Coordinates of C-alpha atoms and ligand atoms in Angstrom, one line a residue:
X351 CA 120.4 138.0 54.9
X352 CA 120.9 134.9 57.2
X353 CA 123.5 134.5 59.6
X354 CA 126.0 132.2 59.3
X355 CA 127.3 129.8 61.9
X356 CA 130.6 128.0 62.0
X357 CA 130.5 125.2 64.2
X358 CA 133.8 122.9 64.5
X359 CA 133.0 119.1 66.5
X360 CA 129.3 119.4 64.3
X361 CA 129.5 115.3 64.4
X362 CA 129.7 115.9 68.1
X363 CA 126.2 115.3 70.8
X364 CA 126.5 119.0 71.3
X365 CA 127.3 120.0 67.4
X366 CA 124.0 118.1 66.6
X367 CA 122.1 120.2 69.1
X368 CA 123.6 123.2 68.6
X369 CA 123.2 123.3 64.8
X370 CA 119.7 122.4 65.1
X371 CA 118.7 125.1 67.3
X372 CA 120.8 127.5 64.8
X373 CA 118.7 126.5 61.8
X374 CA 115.3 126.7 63.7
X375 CA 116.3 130.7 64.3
X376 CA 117.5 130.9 60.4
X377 CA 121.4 130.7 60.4
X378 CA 123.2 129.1 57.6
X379 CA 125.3 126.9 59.0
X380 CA 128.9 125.3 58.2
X381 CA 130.0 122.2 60.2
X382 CA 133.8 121.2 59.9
X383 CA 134.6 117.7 59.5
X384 CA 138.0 116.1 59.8
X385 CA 138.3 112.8 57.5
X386 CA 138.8 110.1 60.2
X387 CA 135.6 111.2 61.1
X388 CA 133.3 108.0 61.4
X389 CA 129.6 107.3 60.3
X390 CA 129.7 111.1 59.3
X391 CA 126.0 110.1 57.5
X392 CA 124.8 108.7 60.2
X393 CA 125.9 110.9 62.9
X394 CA 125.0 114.1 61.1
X395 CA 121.2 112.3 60.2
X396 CA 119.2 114.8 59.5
X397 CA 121.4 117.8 59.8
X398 CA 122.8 116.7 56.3
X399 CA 119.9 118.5 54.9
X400 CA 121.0 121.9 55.6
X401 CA 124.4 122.2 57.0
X402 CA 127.2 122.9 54.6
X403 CA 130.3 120.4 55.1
X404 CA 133.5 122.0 55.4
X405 CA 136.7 119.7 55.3
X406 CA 139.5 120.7 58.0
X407 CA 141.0 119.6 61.0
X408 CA 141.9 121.7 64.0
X409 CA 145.7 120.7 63.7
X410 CA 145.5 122.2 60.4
X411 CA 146.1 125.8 60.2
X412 CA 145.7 126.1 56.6
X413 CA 142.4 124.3 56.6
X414 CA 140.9 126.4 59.2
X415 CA 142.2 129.8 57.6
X416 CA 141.0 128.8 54.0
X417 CA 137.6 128.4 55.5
X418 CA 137.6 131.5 57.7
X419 CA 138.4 133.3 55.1
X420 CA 136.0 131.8 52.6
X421 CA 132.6 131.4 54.9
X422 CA 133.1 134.8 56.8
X423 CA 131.0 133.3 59.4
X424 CA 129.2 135.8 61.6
X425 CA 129.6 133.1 64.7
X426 CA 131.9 130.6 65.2
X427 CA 131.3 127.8 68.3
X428 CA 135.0 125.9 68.4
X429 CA 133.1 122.7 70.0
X430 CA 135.6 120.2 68.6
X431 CA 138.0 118.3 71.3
X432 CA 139.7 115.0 72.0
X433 CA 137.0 115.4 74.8
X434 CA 137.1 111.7 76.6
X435 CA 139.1 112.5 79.6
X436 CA 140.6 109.1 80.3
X437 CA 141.9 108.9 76.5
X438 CA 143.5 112.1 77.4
X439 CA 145.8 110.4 79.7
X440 CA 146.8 108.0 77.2
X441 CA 147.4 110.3 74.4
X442 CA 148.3 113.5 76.5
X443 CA 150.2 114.9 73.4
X444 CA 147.9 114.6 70.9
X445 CA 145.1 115.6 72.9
X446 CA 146.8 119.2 73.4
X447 CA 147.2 119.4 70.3
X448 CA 143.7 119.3 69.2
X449 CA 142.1 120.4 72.6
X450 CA 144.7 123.0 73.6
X451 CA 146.4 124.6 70.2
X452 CA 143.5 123.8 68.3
X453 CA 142.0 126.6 70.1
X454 CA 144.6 128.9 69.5
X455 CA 145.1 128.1 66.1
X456 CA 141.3 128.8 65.3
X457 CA 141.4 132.1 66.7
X458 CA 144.3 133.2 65.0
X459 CA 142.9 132.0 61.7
X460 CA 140.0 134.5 62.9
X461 CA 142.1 137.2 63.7
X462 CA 144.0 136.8 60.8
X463 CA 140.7 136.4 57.8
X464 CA 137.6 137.2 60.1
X465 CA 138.1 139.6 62.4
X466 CA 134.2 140.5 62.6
X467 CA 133.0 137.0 63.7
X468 CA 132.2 136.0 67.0
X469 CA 134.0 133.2 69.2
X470 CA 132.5 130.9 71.3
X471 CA 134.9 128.3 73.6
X472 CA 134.1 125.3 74.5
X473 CA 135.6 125.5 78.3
X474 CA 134.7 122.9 80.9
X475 CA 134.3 122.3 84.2
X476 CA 137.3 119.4 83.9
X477 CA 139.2 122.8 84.3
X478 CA 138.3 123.2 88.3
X479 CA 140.0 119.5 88.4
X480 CA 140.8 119.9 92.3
X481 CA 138.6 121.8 93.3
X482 CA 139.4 124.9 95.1
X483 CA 135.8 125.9 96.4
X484 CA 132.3 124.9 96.1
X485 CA 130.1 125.4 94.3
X486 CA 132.3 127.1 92.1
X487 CA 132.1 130.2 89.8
X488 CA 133.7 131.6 86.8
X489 CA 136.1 133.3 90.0
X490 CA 137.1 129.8 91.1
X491 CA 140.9 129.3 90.2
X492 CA 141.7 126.3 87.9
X493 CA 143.3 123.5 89.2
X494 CA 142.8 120.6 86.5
X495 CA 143.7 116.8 86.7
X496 CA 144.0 115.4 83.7
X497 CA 145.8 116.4 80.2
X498 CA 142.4 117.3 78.9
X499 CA 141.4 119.3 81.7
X500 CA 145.6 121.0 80.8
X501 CA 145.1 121.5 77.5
X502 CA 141.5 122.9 78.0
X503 CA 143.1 125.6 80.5
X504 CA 145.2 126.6 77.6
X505 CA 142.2 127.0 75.4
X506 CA 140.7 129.1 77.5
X507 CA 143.3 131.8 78.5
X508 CA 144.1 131.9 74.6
X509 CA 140.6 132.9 74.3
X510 CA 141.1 135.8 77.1
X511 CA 144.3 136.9 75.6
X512 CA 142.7 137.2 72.0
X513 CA 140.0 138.8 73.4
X514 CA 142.0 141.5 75.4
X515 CA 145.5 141.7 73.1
X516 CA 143.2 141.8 69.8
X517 CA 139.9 143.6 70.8
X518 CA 138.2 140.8 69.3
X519 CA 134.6 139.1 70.5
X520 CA 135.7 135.7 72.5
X521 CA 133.7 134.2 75.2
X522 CA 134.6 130.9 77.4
X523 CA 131.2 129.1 78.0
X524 CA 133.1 127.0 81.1
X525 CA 129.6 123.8 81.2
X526 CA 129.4 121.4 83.2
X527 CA 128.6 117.6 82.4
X528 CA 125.7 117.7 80.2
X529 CA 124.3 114.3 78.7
X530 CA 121.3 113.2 76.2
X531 CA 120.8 110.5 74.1
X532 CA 122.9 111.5 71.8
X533 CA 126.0 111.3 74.6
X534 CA 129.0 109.7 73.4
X535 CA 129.0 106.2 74.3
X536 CA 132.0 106.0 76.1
X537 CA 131.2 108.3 78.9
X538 CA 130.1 107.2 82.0
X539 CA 126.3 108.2 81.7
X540 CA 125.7 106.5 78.3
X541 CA 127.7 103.9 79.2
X542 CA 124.9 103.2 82.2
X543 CA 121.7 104.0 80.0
X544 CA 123.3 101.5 77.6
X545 CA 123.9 98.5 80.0
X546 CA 120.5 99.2 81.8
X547 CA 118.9 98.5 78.5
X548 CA 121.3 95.7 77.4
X549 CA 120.8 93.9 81.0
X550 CA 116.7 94.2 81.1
X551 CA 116.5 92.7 77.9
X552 CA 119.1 90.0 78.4
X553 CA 121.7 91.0 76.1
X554 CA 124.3 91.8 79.1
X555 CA 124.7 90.4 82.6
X556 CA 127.0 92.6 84.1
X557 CA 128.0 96.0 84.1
X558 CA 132.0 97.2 84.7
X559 CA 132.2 100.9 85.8
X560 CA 135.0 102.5 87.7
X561 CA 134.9 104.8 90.5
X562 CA 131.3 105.0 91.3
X563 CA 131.8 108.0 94.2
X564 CA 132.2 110.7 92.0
X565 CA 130.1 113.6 91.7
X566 CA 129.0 115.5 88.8
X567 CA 126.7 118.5 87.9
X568 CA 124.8 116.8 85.1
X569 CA 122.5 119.2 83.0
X570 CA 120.6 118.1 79.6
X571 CA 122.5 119.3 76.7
X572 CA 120.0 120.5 74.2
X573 CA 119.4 122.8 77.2
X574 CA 123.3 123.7 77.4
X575 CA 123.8 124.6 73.4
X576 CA 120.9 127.5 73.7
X577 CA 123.5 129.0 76.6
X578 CA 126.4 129.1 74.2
X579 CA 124.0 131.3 71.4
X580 CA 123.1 133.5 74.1
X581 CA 127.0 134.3 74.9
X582 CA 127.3 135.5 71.5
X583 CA 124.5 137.8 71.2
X584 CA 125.3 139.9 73.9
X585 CA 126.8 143.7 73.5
X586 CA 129.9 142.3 75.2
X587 CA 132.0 139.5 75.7
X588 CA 132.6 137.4 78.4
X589 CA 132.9 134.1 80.8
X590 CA 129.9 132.2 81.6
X591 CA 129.8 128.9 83.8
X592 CA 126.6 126.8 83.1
X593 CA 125.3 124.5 85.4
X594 CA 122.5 123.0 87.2
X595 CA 123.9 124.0 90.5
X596 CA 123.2 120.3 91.6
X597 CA 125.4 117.1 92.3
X598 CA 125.0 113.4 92.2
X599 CA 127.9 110.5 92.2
X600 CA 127.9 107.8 89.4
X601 CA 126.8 105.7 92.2
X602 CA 123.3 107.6 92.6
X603 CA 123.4 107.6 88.4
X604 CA 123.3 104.0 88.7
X605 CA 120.7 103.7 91.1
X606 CA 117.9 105.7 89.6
X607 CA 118.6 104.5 86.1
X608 CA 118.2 100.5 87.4
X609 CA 115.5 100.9 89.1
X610 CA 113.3 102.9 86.1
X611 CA 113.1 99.6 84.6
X612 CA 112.6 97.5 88.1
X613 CA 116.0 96.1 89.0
X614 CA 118.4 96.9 91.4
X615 CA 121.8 98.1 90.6
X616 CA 123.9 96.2 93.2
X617 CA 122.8 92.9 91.3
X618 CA 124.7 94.2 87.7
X619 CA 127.2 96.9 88.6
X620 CA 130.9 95.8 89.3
X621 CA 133.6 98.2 90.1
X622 CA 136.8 97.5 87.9
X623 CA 139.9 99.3 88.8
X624 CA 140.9 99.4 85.0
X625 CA 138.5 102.3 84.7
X626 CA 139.9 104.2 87.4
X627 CA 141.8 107.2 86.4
X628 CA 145.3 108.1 87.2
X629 CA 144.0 111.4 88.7
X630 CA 140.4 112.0 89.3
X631 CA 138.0 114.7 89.9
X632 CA 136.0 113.8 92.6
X633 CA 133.5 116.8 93.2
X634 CA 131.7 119.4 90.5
X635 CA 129.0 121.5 91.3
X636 CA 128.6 124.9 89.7
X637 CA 127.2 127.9 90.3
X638 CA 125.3 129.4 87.4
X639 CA 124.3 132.9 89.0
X640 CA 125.8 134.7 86.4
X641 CA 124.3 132.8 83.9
X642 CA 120.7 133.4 84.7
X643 CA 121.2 137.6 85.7
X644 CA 123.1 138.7 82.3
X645 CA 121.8 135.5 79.8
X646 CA 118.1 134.8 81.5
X647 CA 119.7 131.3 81.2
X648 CA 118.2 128.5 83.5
X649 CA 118.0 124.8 83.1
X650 CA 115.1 123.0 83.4
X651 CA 115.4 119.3 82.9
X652 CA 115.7 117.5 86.5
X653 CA 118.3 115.1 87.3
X654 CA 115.8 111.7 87.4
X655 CA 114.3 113.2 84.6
X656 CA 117.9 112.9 82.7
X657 CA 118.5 109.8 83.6
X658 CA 114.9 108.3 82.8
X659 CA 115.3 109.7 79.3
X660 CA 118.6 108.4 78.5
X661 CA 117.6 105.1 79.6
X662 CA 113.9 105.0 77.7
X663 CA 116.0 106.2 75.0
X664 CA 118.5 103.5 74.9
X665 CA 116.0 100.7 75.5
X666 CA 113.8 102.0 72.4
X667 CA 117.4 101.5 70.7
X668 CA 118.7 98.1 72.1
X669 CA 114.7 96.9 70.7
X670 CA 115.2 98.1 67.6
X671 CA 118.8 96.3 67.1
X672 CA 117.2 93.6 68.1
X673 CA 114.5 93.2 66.0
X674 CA 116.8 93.9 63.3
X675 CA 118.8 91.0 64.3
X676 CA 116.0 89.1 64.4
X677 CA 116.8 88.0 67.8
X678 CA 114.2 86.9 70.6
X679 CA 114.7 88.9 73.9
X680 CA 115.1 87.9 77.1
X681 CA 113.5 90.5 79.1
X682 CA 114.7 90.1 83.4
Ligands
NAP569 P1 132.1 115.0 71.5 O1 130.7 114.4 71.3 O2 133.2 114.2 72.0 O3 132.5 115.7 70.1 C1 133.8 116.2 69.9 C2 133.8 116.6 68.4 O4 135.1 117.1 68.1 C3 133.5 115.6 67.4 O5 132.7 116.1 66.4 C4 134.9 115.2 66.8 O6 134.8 114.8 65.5 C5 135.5 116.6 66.8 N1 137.0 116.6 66.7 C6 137.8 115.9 67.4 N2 139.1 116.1 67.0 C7 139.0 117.0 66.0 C8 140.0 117.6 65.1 N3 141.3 117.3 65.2 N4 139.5 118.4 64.1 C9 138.2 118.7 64.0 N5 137.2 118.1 64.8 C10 137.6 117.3 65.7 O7 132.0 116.3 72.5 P2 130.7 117.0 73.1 O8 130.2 116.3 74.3 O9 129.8 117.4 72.0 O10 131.3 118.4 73.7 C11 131.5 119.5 72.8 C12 132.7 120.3 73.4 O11 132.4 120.8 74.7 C13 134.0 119.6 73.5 O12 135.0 120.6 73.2 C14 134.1 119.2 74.9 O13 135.4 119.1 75.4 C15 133.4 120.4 75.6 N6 132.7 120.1 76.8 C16 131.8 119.1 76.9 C17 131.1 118.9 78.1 C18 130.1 117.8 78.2 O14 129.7 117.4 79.3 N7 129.6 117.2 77.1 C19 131.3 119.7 79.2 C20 132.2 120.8 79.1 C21 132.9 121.0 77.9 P3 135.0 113.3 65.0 O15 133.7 112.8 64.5 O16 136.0 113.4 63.9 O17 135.5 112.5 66.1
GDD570 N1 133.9 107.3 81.2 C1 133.7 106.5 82.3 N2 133.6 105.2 82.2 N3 133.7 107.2 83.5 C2 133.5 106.4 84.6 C3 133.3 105.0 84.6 C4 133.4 104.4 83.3 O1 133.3 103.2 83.2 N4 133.1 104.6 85.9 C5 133.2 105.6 86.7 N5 133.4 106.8 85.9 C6 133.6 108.1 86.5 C7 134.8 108.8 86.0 O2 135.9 108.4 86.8 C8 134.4 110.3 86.3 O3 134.7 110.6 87.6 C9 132.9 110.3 86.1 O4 132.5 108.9 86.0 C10 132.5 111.0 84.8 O5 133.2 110.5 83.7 P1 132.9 110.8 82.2 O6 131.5 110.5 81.9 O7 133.9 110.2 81.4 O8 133.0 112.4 82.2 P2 134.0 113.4 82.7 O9 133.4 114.2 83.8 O10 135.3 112.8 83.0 O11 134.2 114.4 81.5 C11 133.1 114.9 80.8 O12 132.7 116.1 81.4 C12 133.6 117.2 81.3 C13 133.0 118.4 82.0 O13 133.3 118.3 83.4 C14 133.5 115.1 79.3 O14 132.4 115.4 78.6 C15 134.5 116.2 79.1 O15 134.7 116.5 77.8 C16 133.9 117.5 79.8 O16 134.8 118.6 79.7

């Protein structure tokens, strides 16, 4: 009989990948979907063929316990967050709420109807905030700077404590940044790819990012999603940090994605204070040791070769909207 799969933030860039690797190794999958969701057609494309659509909402208890207890789900990945860290800071409460006790209310809706399945948390880097040492490890003490990163320290020690007060099978996958083309739009890398496209074909002459000094370990995600799979088939459970063991600041992002299509960045990019962030995390680089000894996990996609993809990707889209327009281009 096939497995099933629960996977909570399915309209999500990692949902998508995650759900597509599932059905390629024959799970029957279950995607929850709150209804604010937008473009649920579009965002699920093709994955509307075979996923089964579950309505809920992780600050919804009864929701999540009437599916638990109706899907019995052999593997549940809780992937679904207010995950835009500058939102966080201007909805702080409501972001714990979904981020933090959503967490918590998922497991105990587990605990309570499906004690058999299998948790995987969707912990993050955002977690090391300030960071205590470099690179760091799944040893590295938190220290987060932002409500998300807050609420996603709760989420995680609620996954500990379920695993060692219940006995029940609960990892933390703790990634770091991981991007595609299916990256939300409003985070810093998609932002880039987007404007790179929008500013070679004349659509946009500037681009306003914030702090461009940053550093982030950026991986590929359809990479990232096999990682949390392999956390779940293991004999027991446990923390995993995932991570190219690389860095590079926004400011390097910008360079390499500019110059793929022959400009230079210091022509387009302006730096606007509005996008700076009441606290920020300046450094992230992880060490996936662990990772690749127990899981055989390694990435493999390089950081230029990220970057190129996101912005070939984008530049195939902006083309496309602009045909449909019916717009003439005006390539730089
Ligand atoms: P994402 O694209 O922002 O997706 C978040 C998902 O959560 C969306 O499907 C969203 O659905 C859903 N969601 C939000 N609030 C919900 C609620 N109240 N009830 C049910 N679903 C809700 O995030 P991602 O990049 O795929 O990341 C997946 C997870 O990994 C997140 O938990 C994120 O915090 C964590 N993480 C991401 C990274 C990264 O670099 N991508 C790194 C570390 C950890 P709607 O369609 O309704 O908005
Ligand atoms: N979003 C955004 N927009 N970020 C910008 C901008 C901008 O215009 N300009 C500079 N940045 C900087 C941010 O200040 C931050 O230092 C860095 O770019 C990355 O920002 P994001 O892409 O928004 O990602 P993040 O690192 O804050 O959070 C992402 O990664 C976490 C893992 O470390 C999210 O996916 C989180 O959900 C995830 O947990």
């Amino acid at each position: 009989m096939a497995k099933k799969a629960l996977i909570t933030g399915i309209t999500g860039q990692d949902g998508y990948y995650l759900a597509e690797f599932l059905h390629e190794k024959g799970y029957e999958i279950y995607g929850l979907v709150r209804r604010s969701s937008q473009n649920i057609e579009q965002r699920l494309g093709k994955l509307s063929e075979y996923v089964h659509v579950e309505h809920g909402d992780l600050t919804d208890s009864l929701s999540l316990r009437d599916i638990l207890g109706r899907v019995q789900p052999d593997e549940i990945y809780n992937l679904a967050a207010q995950s835009h860290v500058a939102w966080s800071f201007k909805t702080p409460e409501s972001t714990f709420d979904i981020t933090g006790a959503g967490c918590l209310r998922l497991l105990e809706a587990m605990r309570q109807t499906s004690p058999h399945s299998r948790f995987y948390q969707a912990s993050s880097s955002e977690m090391f905030g300030q960071v205590q040492e470099v690179p760091q490890t799944e040893k590295t003490p938190f220290h987060p700077r932002s409500p998300y990163g807050v609420a996603k320290v709760a989420a995680y020690w609620a996954t500990v404590n379920y695993r060692e007060g219940y006995n029940l099978f609960t990892c933390n996958g703790i990634l770091f940044n991981h991007e595609s083309e299916r990256r939300g739009e409003e985070f810093v890398t998609r932002k880039i790819s987007i404007g790179v496209a929008r500013i070679k074909l004349g659509l946009q002459d500037k681009l306003l990012l914030g702090n461009l000094e940053a550093k982030r370990d950026w991986g590929y995600a359809p990479e990232y999603v096999r990682a949390m799979w392999l956390m779940l088939q293991q004999n027991e459970p446990d923390d995993y940090v995932i991570a190219t063991g690389e860095t590079h600041s926004v400011r390097e992002f910008c360079e390499i994605a500019f110059a793929h299509v022959g400009l230079d960045y210091r022509d387009f990019v302006v730096e606007d204070p509005q996008f700076y962030r009441p606290a920020e995390v300046n450094l992230l680089i992880g060490d996936a040791t662990k990772a690749r000894q127990k899981l055989g996990w390694k990435p493999e996609t390089t950081f230029r070769q990220l970057v190129e993809r996101m912005v070939e990707a984008d530049l195939e889209n902006q083309k496309r909207l602009l045909r449909n327009s019916g717009e003439t281009p005006r390539p730089r």
